[in-house]
Coordinates of C-alpha atoms in Angstrom, one line a residue:
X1 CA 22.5 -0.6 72.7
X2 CA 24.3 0.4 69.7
X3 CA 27.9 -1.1 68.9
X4 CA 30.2 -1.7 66.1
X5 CA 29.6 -4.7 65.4
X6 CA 30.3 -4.5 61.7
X7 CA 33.9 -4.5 61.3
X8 CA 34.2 -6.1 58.1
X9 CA 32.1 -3.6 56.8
X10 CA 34.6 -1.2 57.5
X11 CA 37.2 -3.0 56.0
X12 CA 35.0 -3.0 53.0
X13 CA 34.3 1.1 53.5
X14 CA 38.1 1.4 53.3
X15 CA 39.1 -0.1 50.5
X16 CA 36.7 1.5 48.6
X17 CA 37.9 4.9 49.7
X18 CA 41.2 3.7 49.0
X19 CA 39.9 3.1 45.1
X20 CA 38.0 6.6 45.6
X21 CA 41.4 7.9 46.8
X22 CA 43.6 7.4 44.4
X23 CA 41.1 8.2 41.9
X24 CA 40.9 11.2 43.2
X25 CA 44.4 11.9 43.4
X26 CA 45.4 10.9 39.2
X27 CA 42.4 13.4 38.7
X28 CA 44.2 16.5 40.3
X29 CA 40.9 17.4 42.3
X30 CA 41.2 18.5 45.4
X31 CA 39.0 17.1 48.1
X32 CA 36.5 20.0 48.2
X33 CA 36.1 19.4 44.4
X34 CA 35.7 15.8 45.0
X35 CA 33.8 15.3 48.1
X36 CA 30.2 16.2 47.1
X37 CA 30.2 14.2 43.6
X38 CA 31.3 10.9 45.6
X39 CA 28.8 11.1 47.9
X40 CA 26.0 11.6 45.4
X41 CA 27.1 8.5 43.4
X42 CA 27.1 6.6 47.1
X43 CA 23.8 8.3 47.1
X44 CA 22.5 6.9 43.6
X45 CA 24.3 3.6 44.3
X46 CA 22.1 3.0 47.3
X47 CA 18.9 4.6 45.9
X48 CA 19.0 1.9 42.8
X49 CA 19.6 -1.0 45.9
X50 CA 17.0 0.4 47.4
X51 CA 14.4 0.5 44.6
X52 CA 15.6 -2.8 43.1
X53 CA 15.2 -4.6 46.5
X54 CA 11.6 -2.7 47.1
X55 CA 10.3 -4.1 43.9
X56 CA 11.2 -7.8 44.7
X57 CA 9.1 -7.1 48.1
X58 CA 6.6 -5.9 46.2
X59 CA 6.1 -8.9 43.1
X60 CA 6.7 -11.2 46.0
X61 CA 3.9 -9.8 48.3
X62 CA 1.7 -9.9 44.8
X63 CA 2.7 -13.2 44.2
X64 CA 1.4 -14.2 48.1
X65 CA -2.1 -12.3 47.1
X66 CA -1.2 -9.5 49.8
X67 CA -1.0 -7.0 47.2
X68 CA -2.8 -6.5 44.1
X69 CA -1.8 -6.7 40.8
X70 CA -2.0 -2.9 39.9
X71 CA 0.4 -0.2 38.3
X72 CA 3.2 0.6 41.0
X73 CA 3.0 4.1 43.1
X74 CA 5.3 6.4 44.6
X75 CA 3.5 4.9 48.3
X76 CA 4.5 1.4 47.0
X77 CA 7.7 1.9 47.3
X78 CA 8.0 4.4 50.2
X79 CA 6.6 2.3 52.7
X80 CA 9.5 0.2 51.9
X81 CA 11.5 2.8 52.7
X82 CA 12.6 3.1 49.3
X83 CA 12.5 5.8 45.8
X84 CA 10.5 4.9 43.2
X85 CA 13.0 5.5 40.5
X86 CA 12.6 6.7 37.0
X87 CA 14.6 4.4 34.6
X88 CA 17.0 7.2 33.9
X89 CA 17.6 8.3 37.4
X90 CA 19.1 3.7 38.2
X91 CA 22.8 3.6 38.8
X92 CA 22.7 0.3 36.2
X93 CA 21.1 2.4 33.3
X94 CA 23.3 4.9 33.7
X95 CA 26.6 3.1 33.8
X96 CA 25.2 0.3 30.8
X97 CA 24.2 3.9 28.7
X98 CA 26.4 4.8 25.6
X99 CA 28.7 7.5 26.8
X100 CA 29.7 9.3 23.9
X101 CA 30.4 12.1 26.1
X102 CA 27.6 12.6 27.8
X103 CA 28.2 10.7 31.2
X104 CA 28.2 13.7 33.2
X105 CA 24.9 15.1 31.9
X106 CA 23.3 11.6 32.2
X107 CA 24.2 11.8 36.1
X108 CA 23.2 15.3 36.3
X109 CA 19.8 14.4 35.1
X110 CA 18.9 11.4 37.0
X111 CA 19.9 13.7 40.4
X112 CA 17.3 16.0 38.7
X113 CA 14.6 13.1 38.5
X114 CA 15.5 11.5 42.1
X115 CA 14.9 15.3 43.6
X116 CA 11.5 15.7 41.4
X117 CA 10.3 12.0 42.5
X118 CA 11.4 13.0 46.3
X119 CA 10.4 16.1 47.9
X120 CA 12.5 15.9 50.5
X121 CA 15.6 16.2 48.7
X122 CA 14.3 18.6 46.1
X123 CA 17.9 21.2 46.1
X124 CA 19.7 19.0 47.7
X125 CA 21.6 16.7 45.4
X126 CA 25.0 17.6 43.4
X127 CA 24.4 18.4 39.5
X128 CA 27.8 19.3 37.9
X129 CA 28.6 15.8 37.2
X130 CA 29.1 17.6 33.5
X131 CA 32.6 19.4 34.7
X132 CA 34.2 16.1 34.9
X133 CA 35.5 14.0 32.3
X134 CA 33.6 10.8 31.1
X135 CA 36.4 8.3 31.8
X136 CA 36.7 9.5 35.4
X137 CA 33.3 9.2 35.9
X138 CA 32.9 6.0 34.7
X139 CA 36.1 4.9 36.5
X140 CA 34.3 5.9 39.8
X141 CA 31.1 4.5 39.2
X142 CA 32.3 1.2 38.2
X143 CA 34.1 1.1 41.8
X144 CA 30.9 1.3 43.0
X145 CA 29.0 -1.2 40.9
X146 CA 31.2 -4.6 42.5
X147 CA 29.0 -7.6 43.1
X148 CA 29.0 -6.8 46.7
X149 CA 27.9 -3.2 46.4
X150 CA 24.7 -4.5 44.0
X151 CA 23.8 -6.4 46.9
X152 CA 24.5 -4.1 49.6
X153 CA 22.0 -3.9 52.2
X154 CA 20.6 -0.4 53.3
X155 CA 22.5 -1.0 56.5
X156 CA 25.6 -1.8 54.9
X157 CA 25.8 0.8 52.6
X158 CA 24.7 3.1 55.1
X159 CA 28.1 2.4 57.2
X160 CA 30.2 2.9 53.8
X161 CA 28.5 6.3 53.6
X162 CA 29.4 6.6 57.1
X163 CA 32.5 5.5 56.6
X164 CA 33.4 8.3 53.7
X165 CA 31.8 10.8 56.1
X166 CA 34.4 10.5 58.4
X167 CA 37.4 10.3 55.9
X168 CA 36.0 13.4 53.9
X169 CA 36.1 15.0 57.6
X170 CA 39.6 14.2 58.5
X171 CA 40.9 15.8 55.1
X172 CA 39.0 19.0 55.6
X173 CA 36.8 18.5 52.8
X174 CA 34.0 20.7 53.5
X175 CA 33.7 23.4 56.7
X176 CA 37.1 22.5 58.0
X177 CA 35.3 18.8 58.8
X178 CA 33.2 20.9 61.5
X179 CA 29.8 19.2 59.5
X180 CA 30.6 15.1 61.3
X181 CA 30.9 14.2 64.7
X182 CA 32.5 10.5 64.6
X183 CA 30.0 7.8 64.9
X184 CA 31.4 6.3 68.0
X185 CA 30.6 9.8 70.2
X186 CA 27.5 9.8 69.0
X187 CA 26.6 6.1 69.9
X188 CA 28.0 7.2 73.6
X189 CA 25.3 10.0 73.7
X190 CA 22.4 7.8 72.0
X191 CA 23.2 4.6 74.4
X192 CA 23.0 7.2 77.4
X193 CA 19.4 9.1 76.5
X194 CA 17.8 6.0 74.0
X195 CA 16.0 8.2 71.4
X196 CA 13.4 5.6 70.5
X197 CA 10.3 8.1 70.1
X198 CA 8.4 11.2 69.3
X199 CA 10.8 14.6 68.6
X200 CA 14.3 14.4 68.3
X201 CA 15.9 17.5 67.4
X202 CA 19.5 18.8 66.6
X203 CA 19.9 22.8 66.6
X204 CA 23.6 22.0 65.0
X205 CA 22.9 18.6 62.9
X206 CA 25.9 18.9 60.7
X207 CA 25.9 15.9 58.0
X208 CA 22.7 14.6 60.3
X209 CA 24.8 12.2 62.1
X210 CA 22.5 12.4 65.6
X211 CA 19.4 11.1 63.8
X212 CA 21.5 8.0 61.8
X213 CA 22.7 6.5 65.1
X214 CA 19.3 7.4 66.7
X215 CA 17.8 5.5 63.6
X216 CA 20.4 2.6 64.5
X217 CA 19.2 2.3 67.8
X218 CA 15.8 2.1 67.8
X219 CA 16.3 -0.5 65.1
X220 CA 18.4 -2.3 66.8
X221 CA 15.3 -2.6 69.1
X222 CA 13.5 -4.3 66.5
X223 CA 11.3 -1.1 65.8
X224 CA 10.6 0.9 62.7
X225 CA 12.3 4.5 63.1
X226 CA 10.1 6.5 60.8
X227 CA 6.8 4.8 62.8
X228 CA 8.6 6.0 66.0
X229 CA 10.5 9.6 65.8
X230 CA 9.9 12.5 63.6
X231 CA 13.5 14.1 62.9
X232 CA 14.0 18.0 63.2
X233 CA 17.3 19.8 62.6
X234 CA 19.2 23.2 61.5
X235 CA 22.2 23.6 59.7
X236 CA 23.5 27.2 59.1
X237 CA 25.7 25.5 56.2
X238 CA 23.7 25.1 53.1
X239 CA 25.8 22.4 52.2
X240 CA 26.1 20.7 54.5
X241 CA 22.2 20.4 55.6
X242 CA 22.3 19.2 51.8
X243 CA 24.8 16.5 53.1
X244 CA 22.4 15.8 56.3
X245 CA 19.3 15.1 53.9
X246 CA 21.3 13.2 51.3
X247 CA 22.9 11.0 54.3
X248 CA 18.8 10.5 55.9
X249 CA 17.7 9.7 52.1
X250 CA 20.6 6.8 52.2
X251 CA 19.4 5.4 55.5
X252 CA 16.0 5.4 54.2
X253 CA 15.1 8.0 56.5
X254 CA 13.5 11.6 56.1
X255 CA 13.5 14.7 58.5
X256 CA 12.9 18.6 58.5
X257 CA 15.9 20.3 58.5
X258 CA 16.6 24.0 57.8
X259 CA 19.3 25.8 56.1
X260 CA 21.0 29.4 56.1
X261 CA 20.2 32.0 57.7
X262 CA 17.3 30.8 59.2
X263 CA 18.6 28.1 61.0
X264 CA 21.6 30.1 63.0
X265 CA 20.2 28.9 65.9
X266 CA 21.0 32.1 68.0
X267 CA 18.4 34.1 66.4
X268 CA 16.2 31.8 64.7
X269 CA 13.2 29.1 66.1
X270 CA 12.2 28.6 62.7
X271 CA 10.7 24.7 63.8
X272 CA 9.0 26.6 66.9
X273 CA 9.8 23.5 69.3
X274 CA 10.4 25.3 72.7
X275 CA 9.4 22.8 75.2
X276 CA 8.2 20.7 72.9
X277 CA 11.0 17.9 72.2
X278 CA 11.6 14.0 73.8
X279 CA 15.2 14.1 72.4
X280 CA 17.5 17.3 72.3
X281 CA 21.0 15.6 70.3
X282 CA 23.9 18.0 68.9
X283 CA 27.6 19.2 68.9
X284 CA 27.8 22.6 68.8
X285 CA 30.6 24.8 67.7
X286 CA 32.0 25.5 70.9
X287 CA 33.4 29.3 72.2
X288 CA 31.7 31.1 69.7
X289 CA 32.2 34.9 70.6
X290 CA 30.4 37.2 68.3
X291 CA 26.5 36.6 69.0
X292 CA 24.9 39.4 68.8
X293 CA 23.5 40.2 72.8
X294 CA 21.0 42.6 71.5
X295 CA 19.7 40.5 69.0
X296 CA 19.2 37.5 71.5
X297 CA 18.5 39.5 74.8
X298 CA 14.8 38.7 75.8
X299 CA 14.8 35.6 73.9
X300 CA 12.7 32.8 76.0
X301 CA 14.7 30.3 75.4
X302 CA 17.6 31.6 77.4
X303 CA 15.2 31.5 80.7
X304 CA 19.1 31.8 82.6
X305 CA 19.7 35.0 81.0
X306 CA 23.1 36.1 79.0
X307 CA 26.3 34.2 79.7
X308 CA 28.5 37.5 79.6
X309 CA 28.4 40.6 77.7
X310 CA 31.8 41.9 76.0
X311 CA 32.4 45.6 75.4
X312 CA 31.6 45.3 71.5
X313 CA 28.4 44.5 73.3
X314 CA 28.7 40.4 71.9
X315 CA 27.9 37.1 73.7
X316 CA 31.6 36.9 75.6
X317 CA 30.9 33.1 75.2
X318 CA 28.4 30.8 73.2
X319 CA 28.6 28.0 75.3
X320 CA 25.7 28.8 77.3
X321 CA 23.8 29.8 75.5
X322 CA 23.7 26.4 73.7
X323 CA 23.2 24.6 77.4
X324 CA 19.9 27.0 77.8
X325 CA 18.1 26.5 74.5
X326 CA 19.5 22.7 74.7
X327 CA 17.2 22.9 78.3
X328 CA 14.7 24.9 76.9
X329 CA 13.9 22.6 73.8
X330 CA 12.9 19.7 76.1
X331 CA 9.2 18.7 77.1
X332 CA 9.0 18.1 80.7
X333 CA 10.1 14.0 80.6
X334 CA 12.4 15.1 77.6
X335 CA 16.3 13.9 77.4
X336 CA 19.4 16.2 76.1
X337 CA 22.5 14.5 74.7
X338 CA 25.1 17.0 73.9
X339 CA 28.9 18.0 73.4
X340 CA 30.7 20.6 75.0
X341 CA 33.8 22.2 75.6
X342 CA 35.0 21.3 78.5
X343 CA 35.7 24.6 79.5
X344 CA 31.9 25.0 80.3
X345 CA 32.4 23.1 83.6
X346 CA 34.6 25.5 85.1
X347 CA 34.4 28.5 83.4
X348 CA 33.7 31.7 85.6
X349 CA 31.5 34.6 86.2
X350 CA 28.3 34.9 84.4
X351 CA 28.7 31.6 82.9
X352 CA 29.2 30.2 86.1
X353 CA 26.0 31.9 87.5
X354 CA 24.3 30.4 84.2
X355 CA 25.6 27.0 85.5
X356 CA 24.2 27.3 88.7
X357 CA 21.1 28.4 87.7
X358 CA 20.7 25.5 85.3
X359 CA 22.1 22.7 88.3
X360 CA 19.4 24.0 90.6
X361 CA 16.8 22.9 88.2
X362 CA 17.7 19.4 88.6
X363 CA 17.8 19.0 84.9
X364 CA 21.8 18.0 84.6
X365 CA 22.4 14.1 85.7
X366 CA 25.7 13.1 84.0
X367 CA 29.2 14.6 82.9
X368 CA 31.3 12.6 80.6
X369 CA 34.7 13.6 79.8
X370 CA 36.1 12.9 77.2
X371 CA 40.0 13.9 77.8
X372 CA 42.9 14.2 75.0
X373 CA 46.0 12.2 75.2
X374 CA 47.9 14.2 77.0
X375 CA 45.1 14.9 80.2
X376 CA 44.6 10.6 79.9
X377 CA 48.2 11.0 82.1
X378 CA 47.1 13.1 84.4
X379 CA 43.5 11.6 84.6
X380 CA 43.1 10.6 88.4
X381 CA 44.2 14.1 89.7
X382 CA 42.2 15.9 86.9
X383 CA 39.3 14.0 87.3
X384 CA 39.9 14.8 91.4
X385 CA 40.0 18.6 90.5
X386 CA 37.4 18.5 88.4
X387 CA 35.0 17.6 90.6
X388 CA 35.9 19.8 93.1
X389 CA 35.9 22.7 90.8
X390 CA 32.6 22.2 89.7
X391 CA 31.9 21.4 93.9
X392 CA 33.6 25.0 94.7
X393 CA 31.8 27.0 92.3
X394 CA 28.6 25.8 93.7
X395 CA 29.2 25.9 96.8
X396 CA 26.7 28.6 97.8
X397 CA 24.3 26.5 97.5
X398 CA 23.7 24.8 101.0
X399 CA 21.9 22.0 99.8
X400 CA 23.9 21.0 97.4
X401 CA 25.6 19.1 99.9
X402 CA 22.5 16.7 100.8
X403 CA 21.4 15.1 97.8
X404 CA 18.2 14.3 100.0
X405 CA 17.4 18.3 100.0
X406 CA 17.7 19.2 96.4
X407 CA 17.6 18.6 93.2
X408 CA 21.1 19.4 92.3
X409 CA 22.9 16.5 91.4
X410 CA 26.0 16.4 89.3
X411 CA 27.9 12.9 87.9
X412 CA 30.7 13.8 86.9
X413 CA 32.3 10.4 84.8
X414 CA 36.0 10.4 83.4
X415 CA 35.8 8.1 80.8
X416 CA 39.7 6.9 81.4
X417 CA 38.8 5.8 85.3
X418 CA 35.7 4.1 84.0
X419 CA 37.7 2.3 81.5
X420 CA 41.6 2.1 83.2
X421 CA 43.5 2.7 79.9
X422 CA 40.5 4.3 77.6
X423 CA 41.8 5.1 74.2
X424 CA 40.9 8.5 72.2
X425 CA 37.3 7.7 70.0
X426 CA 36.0 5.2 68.3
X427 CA 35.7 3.3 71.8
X428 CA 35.1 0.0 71.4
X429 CA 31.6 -1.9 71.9
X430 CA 32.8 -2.9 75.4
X431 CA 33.9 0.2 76.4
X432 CA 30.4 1.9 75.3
X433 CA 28.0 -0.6 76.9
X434 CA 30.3 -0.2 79.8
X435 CA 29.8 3.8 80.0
X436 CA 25.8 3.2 79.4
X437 CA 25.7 0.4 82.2
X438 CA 27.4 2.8 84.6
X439 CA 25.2 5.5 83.5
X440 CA 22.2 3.4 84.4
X441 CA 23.1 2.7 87.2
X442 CA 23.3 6.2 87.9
X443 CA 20.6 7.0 87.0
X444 CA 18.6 4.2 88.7
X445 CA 19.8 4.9 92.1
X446 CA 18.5 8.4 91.4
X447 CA 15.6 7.1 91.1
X448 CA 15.4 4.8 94.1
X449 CA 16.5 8.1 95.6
X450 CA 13.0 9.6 94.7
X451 CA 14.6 12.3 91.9
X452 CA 14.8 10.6 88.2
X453 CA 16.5 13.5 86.3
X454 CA 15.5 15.4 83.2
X455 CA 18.6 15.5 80.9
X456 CA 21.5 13.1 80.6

């Protein structure tokens, strides 16, 4: 069970983007200018923790006679789930360097030697640390070299990075803050389905959020994440899937995630994983309007059919289409953890027929609803006609009635009535072990039941 149990960390993460801040503003950058640089010194911060704190594991496993006393390899320190850095490419070096005016180019390089050193993030680092002028640059690096970040543990300094995620988000920094879903709704999704092994994949992984908390998790649990999931992702943003593998490469993690045009999930399967995955995890953009239909007619993964055709002959609504590939993604024992509008519940004609179509198979176990401020004071009688909405539209379907005779078995949960006076996100701890208790219970009476459901 994941929960937020580090709040002085956050304390610590904003005061630092405080510092970052106001730096930031003397500078006359604007956020978009701003936001890609910081978090590749976070990056390069962590990196040089990382590699510092892998090679005191190492001399002391030589020391014990577990290891022997050999020139170091690129495998010595990535089982330590760290970078074996070139001495150019250490946050120290750098910042203890002469200047003499070329900071910038210094930084530039060693993002240069960390992406030649590390496959995985070969592209994906920022290199116009030139642009900017040397003071600044050392000014923000030297916020980022305090005692306590030196000594910053990978999970700490993974919650910072978190922590400026989020911030970056709220001012619009990059994609209109579309590329980060905040922590706390993704801990909701991750208590609920427990990603702890094999494939977890995210057809809309944004800054790669999903697989963090997943990583999180199955820590938490005392296990080793890369021994226990393989990570899979697309990101039609370039930048942004540059922003996932940065934030996986902080975490100490790694993962497959593709970029542009072939990763618009509506007309691309460029990891092939149809009915293949343990863990389907994403937030979608949600009423998207302009898919193609021809291009996605006939595709397998929508085994529901189209969700609507308009006359321009486009998808009238995305939402479903999302829903079927989530569905279709999944092995047979697979789990789905998603976000959707919450139009999707009720919306009508062919979506609805979609809807049905996906309830009979069983495979939907649990709503949560998430409702703004102003629902939260209407809460009792929406949640009321909520559930009967969703009751009315499938009502042709005799069974549904008698759980004993079918498969179809919705849960609908308003988060406010499990909680009384729920806030809007980050819930609390309490308030998210309380939302994964009652879905377990759910779900276990389901099973006593004789039907344990596919997809939360």
């Amino acid at each position: 069970m994941i929960a937020d149990h580090l709040t002085g960390i956050e304390q610590f993460g904003a005061d630092l983007w405080k510092m970052a801040d106001d730096l930031r503003a003397n500078s006359g950058l604007a956020s978009n200018e701003y936001f890609m640089p910081i978090m590749g010194l976070l990056f390069l911060r962590q990196a040089t923790n990382r590699y510092y704190a892998a090679l005191d594991s190492i001399e002391a496993d030589k020391a014990a006679g577990k290891m022997p006393d050999r020139p170091l390899v690129d495998a010595d320190f990535r089982r330590r789930r760290a970078m074996m850095l070139p001495e150019a490419a250490r946050y120290d070096v750098i910042l203890d360097m002469p200047k003499d005016g070329e900071l910038g180019g210094a930084l530039t390089a060693a993002m240069e030697a960390v992406e030649e050193h590390f496959p995985p993030l070969a592209g994906q680092l920022p290199k116009d640390y030139a642009r900017f002028d040397d003071d600044l640059l050392e000014s923000m690096m030297r916020k980022f070299d305090t005692e306590a970040l030196r000594n910053a543990s990978g999970d700490v300094f993974g919650r910072i990075y978190e922590y400026f995620l989020a911030e970056f988000s709220k001012q619009g920094a990059h994609d209109n803050g579309e590329f980060f879903t905040p922590p706390s709704i993704v801990q909701t999704i991750v208590n609920v389905i427990e990603p702890d092994h094999g494939i977890v994949f995210d057809p809309a992984c944004g800054s790669g959020g999903m697989f963090v908390q997943s990583s999180h998790f199955i820590e938490e649990e005392g296990q080793d994440t890369m021994k226990r999931v393989t990570f899979y992702g697309h990101e039609k943003n370039e930048t942004t899937a540059k922003l996932a593998q940065t934030n996986l490469a902080v975490h100490g993690l790694q993962g497959t995630i593709r970029a542009g045009n072939e990763a618009i999930t509506y007309y691309k399967d460029p990891h092939e994983l149809v009915g293949k995955c343990d863990f389907v995890m994403a937030n979608p953009p949600f009423n998207v309007d302009e898919v193609d239909a021809d291009k996605v007619k006939g595709d397998a993964r929508l085994p529901f059919g189209l969700p609507g055709v308009n006359k321009g002959k486009k998808i009238s609504n995305a939402n479903y289409l999302w829903m079927s590939y989530f569905y279709s993604y999944l092995n047979d024992s697979g789990r789905a953890g998603v976000v959707m509008s919450s139009q999707a519940s009720s919306a009508g004609r062919d979506e609805a027929k979609v809807r049905q179509k996906l309830v009979e198979t069983g495979a939907v176990d649990v709503m949560i609803d998430n409702l703004d401020k102003t629902s939260r004071e209407r809460v009792k009688q929406a949640s009321r006609d909520l559930l009967a909405s969703i009751k009315t539209r499938l009502a042709e379907l005799d069974r549904f009635w008698e759980k004993e005779q079918t498969k179809a078995d919705v849960e609908v949960f308003i988060l406010d009535e499990v909680f009384a006076s729920l806030p809007s996100p980050p819930f609390t701890p309490d308030e998210k072990k309380a939302l994964a208790a009652s879905v377990y219970a759910h779900v276990w009476q389901q099973a006593v039941n004789g039907g344990f459901a596919q997809a939360a």
